[in-house]
mmCIF file of N, CA and C in Angstrom:
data_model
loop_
_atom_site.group_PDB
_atom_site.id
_atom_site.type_symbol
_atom_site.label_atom_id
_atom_site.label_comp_id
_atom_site.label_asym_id
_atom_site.label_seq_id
_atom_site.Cartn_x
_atom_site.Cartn_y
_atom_site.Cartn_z
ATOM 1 N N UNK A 40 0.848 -1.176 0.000
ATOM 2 C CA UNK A 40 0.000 0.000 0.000
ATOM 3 C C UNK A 40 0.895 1.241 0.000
ATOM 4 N N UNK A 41 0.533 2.250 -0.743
ATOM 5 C CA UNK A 41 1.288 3.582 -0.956
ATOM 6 C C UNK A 41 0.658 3.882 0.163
ATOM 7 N N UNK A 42 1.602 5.342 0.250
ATOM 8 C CA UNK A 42 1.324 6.398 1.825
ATOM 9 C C UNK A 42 1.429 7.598 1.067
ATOM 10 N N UNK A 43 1.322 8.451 1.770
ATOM 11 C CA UNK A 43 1.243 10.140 0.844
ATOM 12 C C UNK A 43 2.778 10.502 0.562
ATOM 13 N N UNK A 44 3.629 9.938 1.445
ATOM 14 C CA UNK A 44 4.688 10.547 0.764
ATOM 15 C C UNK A 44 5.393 9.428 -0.448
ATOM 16 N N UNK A 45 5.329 8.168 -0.413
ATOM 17 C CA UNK A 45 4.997 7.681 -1.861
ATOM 18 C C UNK A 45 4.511 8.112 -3.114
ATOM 19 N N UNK A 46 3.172 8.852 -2.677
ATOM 20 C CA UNK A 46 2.490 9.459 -3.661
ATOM 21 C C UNK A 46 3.188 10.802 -4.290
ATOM 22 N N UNK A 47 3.611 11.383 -3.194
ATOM 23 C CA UNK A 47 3.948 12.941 -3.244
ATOM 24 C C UNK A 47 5.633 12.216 -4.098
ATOM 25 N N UNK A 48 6.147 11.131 -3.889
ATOM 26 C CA UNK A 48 7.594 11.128 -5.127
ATOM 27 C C UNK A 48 7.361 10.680 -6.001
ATOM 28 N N UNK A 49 6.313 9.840 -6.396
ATOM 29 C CA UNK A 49 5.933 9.756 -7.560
ATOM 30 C C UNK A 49 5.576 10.575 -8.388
ATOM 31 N N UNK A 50 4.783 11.744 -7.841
ATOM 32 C CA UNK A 50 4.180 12.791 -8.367
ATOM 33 C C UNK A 50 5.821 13.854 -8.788
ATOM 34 N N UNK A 51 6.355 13.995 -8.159
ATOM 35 C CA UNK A 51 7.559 14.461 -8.277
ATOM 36 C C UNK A 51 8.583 13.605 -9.081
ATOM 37 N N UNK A 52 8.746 12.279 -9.392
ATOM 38 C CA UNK A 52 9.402 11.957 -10.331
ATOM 39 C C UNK A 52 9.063 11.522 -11.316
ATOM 40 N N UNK A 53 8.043 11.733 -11.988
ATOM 41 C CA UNK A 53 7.064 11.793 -12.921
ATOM 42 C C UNK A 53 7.181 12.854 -14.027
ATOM 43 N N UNK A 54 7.041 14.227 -12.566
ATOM 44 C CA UNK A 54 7.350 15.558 -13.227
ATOM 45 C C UNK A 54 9.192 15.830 -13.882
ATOM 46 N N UNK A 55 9.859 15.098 -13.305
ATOM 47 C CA UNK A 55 11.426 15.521 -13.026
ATOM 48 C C UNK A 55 12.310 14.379 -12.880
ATOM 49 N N UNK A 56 12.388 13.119 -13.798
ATOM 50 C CA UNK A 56 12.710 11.909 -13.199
ATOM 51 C C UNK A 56 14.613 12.014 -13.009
ATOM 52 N N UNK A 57 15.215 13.221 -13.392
ATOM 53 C CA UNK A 57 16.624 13.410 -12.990
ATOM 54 C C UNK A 57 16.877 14.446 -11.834
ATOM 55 N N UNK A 58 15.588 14.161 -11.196
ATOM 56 C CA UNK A 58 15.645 15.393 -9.835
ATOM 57 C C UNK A 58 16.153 13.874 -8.462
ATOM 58 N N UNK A 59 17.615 14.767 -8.046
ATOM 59 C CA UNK A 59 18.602 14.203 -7.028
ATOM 60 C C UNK A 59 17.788 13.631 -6.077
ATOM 61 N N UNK A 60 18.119 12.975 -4.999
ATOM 62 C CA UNK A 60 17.114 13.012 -3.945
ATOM 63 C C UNK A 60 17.608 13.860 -2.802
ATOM 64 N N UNK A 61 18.334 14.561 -2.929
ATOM 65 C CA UNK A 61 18.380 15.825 -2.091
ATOM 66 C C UNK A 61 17.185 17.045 -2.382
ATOM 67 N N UNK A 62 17.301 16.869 -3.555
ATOM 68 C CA UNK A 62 16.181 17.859 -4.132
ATOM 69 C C UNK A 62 14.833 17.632 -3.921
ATOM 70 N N UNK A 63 14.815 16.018 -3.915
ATOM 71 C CA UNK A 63 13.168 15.340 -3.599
ATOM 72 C C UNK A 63 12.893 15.789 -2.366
ATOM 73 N N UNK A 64 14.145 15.506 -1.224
ATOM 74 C CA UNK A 64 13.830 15.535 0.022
ATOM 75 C C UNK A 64 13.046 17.177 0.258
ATOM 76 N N UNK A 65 13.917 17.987 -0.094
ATOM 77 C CA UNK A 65 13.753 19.198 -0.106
ATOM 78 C C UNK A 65 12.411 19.709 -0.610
ATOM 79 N N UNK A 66 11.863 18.899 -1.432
ATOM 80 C CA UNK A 66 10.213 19.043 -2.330
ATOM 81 C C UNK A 66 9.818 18.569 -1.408
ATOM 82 N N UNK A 67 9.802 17.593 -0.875
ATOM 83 C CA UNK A 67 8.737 16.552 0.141
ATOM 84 C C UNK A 67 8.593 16.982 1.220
ATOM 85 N N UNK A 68 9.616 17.527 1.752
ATOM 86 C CA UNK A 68 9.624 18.043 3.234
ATOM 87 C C UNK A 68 10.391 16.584 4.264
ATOM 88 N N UNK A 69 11.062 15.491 3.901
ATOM 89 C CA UNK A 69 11.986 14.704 4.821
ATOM 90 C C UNK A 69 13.281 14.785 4.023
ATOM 91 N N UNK A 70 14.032 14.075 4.771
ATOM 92 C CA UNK A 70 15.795 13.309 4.210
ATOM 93 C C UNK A 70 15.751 12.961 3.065
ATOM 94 N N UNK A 71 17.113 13.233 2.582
ATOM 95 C CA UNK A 71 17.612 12.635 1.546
ATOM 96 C C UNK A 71 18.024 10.870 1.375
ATOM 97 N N UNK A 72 18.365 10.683 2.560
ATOM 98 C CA UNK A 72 17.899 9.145 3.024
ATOM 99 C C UNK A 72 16.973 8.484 3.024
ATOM 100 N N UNK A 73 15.634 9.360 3.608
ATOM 101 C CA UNK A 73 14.602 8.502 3.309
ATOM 102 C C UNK A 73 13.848 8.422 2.161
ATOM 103 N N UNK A 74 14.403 9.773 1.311
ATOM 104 C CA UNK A 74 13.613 9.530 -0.063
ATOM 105 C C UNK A 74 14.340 8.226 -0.816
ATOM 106 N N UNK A 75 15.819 8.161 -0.578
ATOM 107 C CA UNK A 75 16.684 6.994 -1.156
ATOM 108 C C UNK A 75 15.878 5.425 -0.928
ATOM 109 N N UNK A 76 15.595 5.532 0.467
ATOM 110 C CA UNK A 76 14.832 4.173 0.991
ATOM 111 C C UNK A 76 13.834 4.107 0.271
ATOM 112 N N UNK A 77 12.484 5.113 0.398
ATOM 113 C CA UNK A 77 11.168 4.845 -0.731
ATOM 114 C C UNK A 77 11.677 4.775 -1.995
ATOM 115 N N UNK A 78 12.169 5.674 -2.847
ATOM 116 C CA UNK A 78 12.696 4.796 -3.926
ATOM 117 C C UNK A 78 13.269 4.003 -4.383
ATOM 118 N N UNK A 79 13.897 3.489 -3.836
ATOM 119 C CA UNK A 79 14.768 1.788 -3.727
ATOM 120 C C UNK A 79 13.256 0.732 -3.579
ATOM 121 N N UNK A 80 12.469 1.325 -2.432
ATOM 122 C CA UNK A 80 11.596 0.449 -1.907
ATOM 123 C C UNK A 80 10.334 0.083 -3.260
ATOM 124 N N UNK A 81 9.863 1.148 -3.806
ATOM 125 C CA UNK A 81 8.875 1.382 -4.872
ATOM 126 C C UNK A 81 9.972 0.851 -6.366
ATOM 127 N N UNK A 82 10.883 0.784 -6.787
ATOM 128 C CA UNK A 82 11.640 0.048 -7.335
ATOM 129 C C UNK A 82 11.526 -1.520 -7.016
ATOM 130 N N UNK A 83 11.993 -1.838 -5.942
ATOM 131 C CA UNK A 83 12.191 -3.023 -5.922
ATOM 132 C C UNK A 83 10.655 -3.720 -5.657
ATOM 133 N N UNK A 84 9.720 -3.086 -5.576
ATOM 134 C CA UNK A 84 8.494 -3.251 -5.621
ATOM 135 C C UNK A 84 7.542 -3.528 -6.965
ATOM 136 N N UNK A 85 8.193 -3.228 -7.738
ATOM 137 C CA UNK A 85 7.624 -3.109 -9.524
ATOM 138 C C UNK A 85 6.818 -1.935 -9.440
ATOM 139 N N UNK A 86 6.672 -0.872 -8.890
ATOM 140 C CA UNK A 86 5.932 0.497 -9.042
ATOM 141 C C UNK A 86 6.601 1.453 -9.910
ATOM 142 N N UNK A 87 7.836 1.891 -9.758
ATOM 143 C CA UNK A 87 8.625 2.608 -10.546
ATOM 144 C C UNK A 87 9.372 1.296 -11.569
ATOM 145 N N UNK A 88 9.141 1.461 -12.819
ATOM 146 C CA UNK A 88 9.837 0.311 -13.522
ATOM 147 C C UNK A 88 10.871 0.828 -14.676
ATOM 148 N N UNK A 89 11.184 2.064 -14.608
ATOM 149 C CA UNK A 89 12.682 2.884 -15.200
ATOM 150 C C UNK A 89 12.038 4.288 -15.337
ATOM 151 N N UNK A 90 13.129 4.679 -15.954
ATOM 152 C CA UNK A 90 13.275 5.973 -16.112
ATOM 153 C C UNK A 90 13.688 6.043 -17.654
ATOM 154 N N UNK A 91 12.844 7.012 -18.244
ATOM 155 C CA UNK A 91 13.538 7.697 -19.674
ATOM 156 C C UNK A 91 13.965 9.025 -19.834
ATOM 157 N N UNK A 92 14.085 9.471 -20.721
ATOM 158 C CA UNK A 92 14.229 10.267 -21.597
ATOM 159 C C UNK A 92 12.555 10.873 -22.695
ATOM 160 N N UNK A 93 12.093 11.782 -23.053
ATOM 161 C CA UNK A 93 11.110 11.879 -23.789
ATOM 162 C C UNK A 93 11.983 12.880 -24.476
ATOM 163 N N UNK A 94 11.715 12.371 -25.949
ATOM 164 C CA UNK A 94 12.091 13.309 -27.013
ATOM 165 C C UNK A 94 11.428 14.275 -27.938
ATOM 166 N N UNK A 95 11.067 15.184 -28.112
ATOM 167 C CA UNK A 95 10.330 15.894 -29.048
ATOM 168 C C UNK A 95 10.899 15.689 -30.576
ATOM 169 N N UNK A 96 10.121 14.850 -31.468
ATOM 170 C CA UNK A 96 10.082 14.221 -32.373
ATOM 171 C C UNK A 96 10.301 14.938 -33.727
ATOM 172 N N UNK A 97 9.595 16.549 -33.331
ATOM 173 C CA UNK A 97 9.843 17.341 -34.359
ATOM 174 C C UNK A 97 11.163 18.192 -34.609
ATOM 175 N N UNK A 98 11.987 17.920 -33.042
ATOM 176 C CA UNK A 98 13.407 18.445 -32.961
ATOM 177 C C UNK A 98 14.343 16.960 -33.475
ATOM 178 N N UNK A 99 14.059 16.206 -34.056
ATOM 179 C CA UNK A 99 15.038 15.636 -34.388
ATOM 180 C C UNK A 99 14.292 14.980 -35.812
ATOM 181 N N UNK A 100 13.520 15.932 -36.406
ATOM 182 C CA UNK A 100 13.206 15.892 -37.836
ATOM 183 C C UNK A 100 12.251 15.260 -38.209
ATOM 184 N N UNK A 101 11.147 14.306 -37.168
ATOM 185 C CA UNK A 101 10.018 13.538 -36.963
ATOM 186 C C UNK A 101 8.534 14.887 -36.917
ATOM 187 N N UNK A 102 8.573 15.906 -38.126
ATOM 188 C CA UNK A 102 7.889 17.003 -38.079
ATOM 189 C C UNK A 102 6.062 16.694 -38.567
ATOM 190 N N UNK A 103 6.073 15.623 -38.852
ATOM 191 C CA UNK A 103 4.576 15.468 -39.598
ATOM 192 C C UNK A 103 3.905 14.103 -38.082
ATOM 193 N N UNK A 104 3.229 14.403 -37.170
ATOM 194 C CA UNK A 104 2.739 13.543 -36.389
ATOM 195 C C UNK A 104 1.089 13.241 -36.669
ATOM 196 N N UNK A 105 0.255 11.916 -36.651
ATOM 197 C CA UNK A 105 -1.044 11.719 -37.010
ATOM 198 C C UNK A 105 -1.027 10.374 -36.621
ATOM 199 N N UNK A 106 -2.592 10.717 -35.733
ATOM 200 C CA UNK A 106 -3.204 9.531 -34.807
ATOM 201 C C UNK A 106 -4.768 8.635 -35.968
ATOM 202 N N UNK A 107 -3.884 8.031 -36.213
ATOM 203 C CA UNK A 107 -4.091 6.905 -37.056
ATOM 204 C C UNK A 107 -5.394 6.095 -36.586
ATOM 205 N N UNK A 108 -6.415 6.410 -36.797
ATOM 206 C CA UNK A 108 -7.873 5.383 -36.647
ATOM 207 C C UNK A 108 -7.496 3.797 -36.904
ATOM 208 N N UNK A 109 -7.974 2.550 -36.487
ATOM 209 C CA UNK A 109 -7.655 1.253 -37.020
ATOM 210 C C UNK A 109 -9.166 0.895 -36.723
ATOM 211 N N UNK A 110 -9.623 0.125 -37.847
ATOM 212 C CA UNK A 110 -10.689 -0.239 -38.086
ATOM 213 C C UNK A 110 -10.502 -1.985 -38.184
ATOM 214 N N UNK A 111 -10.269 -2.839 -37.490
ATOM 215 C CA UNK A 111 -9.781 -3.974 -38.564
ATOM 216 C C UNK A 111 -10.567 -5.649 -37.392
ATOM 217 N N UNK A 112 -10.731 -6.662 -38.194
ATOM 218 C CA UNK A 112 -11.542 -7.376 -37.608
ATOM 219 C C UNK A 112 -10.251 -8.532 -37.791
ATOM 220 N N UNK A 113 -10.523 -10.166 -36.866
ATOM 221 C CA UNK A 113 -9.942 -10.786 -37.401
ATOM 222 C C UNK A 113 -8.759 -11.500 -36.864
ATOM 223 N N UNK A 114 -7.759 -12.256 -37.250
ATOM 224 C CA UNK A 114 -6.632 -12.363 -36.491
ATOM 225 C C UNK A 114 -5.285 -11.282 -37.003
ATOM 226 N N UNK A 115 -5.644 -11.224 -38.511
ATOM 227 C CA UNK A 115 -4.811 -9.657 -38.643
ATOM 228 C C UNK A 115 -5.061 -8.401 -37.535
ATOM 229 N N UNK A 116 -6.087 -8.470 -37.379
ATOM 230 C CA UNK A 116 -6.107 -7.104 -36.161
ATOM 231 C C UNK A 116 -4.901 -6.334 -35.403
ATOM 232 N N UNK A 117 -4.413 -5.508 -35.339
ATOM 233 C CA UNK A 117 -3.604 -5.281 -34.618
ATOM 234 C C UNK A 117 -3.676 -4.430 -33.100
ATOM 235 N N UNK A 118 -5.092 -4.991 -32.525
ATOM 236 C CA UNK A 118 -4.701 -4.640 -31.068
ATOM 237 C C UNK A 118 -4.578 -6.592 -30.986
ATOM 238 N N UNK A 119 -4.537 -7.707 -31.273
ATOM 239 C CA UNK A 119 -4.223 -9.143 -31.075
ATOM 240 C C UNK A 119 -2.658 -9.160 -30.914
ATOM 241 N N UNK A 120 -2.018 -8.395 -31.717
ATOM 242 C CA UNK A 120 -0.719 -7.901 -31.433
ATOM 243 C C UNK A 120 -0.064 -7.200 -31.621
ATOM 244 N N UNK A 121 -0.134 -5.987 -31.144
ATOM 245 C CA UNK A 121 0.482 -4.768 -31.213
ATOM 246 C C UNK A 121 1.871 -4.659 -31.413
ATOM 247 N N UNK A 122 2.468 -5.218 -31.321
ATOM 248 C CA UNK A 122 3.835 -5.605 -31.546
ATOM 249 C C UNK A 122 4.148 -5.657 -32.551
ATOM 250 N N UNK A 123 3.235 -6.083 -33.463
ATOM 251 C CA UNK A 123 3.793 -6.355 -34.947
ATOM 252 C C UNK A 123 4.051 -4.559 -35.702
ATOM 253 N N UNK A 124 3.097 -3.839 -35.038
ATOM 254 C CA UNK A 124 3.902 -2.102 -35.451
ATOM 255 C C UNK A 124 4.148 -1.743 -34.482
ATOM 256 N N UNK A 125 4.202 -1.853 -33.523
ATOM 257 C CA UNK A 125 4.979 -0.697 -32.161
ATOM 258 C C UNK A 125 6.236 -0.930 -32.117
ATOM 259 N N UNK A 126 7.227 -1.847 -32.817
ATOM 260 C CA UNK A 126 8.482 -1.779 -32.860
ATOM 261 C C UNK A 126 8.905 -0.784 -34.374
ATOM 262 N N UNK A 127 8.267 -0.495 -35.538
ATOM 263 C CA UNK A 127 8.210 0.211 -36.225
ATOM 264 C C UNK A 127 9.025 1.506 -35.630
ATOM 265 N N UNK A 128 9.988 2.084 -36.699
ATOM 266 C CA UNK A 128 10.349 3.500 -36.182
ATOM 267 C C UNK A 128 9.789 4.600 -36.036
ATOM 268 N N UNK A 129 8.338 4.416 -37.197
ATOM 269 C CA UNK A 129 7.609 5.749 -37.283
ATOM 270 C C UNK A 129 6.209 5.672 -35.929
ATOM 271 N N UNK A 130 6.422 4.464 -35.648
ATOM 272 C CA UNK A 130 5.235 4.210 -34.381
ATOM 273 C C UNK A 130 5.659 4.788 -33.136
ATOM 274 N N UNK A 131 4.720 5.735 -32.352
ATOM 275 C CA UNK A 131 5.238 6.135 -31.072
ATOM 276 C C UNK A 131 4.075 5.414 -30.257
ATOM 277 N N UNK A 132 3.194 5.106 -30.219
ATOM 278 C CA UNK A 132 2.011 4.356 -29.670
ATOM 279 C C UNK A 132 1.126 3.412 -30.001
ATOM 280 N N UNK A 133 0.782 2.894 -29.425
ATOM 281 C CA UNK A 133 -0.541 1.952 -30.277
ATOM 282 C C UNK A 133 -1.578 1.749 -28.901
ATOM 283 N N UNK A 134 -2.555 2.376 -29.008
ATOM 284 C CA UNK A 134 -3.780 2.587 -27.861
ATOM 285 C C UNK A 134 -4.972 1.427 -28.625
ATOM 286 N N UNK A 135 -5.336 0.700 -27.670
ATOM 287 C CA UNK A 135 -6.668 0.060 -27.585
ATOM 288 C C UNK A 135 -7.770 0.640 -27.302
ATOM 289 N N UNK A 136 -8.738 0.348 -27.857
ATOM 290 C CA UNK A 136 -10.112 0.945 -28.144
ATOM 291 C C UNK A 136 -11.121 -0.144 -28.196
ATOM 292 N N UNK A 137 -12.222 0.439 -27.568
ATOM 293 C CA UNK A 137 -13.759 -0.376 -27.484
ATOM 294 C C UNK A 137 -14.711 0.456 -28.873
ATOM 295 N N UNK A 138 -15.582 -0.373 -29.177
ATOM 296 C CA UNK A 138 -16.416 0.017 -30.543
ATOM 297 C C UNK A 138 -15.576 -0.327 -31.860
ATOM 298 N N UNK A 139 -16.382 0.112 -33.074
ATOM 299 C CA UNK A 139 -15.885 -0.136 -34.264
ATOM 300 C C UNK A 139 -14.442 0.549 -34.302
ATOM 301 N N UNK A 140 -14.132 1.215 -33.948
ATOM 302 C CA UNK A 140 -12.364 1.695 -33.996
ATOM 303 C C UNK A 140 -11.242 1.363 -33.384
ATOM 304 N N UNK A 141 -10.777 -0.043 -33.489
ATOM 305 C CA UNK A 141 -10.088 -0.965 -32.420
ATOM 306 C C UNK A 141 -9.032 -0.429 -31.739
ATOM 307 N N UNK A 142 -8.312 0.786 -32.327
ATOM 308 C CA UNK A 142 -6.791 1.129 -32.053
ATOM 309 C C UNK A 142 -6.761 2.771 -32.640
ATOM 310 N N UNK A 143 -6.269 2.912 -32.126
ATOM 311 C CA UNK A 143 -4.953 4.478 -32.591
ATOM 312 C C UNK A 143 -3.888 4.279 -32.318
ATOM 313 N N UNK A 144 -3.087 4.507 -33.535
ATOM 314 C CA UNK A 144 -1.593 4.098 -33.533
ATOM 315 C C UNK A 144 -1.117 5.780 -33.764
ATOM 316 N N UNK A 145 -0.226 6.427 -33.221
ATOM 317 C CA UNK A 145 0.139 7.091 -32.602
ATOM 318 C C UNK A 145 1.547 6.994 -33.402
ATOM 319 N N UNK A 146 1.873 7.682 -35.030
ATOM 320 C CA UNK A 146 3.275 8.279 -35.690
ATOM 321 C C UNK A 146 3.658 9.588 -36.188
ATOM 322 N N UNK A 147 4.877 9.408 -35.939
ATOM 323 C CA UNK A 147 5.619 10.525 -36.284
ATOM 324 C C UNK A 147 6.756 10.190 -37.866
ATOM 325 N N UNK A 148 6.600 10.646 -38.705
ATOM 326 C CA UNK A 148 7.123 10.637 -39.786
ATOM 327 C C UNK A 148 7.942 12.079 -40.472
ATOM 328 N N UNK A 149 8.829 11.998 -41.242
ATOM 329 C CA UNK A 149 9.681 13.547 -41.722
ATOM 330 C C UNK A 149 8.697 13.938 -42.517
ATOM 331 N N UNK A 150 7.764 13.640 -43.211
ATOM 332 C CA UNK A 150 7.327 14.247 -44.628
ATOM 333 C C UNK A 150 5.822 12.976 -44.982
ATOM 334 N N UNK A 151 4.942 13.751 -45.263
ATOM 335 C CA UNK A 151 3.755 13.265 -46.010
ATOM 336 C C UNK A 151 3.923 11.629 -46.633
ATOM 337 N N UNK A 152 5.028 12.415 -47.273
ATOM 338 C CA UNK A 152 5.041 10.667 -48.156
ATOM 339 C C UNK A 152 5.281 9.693 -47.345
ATOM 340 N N UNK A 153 6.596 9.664 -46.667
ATOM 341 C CA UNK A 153 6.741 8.693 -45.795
ATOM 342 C C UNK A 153 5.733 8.309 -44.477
ATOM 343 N N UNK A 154 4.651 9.765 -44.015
ATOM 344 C CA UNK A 154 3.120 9.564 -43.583
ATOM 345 C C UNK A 154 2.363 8.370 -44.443
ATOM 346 N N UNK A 155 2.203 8.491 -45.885
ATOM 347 C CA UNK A 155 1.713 7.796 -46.749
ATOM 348 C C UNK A 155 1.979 6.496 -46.712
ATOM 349 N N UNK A 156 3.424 6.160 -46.802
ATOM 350 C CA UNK A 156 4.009 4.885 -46.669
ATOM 351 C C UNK A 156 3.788 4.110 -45.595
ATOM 352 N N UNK A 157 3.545 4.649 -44.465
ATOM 353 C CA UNK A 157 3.355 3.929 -43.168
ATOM 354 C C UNK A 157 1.621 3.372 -43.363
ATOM 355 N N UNK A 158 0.933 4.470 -43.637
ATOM 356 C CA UNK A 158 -0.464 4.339 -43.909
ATOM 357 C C UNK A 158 -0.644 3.008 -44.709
ATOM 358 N N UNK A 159 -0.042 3.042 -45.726
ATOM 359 C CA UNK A 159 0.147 1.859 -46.818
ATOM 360 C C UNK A 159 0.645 0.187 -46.210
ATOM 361 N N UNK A 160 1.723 0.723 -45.312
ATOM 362 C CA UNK A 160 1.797 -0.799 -44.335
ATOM 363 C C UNK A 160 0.876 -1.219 -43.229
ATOM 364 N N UNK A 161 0.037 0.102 -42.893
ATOM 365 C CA UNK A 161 -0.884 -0.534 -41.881
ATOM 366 C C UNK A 161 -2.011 -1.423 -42.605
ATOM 367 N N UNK A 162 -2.402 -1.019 -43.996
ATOM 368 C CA UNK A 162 -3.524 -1.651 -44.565
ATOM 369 C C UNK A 162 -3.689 -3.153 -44.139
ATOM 370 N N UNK A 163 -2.511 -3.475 -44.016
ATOM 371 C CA UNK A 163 -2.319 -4.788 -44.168
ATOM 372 C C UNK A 163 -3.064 -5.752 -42.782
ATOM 373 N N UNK A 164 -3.240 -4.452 -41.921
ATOM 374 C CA UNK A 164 -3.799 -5.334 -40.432
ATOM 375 C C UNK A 164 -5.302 -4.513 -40.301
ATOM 376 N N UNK A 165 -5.626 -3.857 -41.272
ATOM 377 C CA UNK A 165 -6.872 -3.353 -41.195
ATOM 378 C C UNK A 165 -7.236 -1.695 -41.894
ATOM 379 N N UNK A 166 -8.451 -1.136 -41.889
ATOM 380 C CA UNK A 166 -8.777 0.035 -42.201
ATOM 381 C C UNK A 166 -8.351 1.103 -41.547
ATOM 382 N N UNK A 167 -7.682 2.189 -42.454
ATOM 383 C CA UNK A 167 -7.236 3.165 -41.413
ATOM 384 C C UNK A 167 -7.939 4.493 -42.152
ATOM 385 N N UNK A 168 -7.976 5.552 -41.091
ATOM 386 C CA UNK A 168 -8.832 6.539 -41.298
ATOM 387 C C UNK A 168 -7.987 7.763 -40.527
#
């Protein structure tokens, strides 16, 4: 079971995941020790399960982004396995959906065409819109 100050570093390393834990302590209001302990603890717990990096897609030339409708029935479907495009380079997501619109796949591409081209490989697991 979380406690509020669990909550309150999560909420804080969420916002800031290269903020020290001197700095946490200092946000939270305890030690730099004990923020070390809850996060070790919520780590070794499977609650916190890494840390990234988020990149803005259009600073490194990924300037054309579009959330991709999937319409598709079947064992082609691709919420059955999302995997088969979320390792794709131009894929940043693939969201599941209830009703006729099974998925939004979630890319970033340099230019229209290569928008186009991706569009053109999804056909293959269903209708896109």
């Amino acid at each position: 079971m979380l406690d509020d100050l669990d909550w309150r570093l999560l909420d804080e390393l969420q916002a800031d995941a290269r903020a020290s834990f001197n700095e946490l302590a200092r946000r939270c209001g305890v030690s730099a020790p004990t923020v070390a302990q809850r996060v070790r603890r919520l780590e070794e717990a499977g609650v916190i399960t890494g840390y990234r990096a988020t990149v803005d897609p259009s600073a490194v030339g990924l300037g054309i982004q579009a959330l991709v409708s999937m319409r598709c029935y079947g064992p082609r479907c691709v919420t059955l396995r999302p995997e088969r495009v979320a390792g794709w380079p131009e894929v940043l997501q693939v969201v599941r959906l209830t009703g006729d619109i099974c998925s939004i796949v979630h890319v970033a591409t340099t230019s229209v065409e290569q928008l186009t081209r991706v569009l053109e490989r999804l056909w293959e697991y269903g209708e896109t819109s």
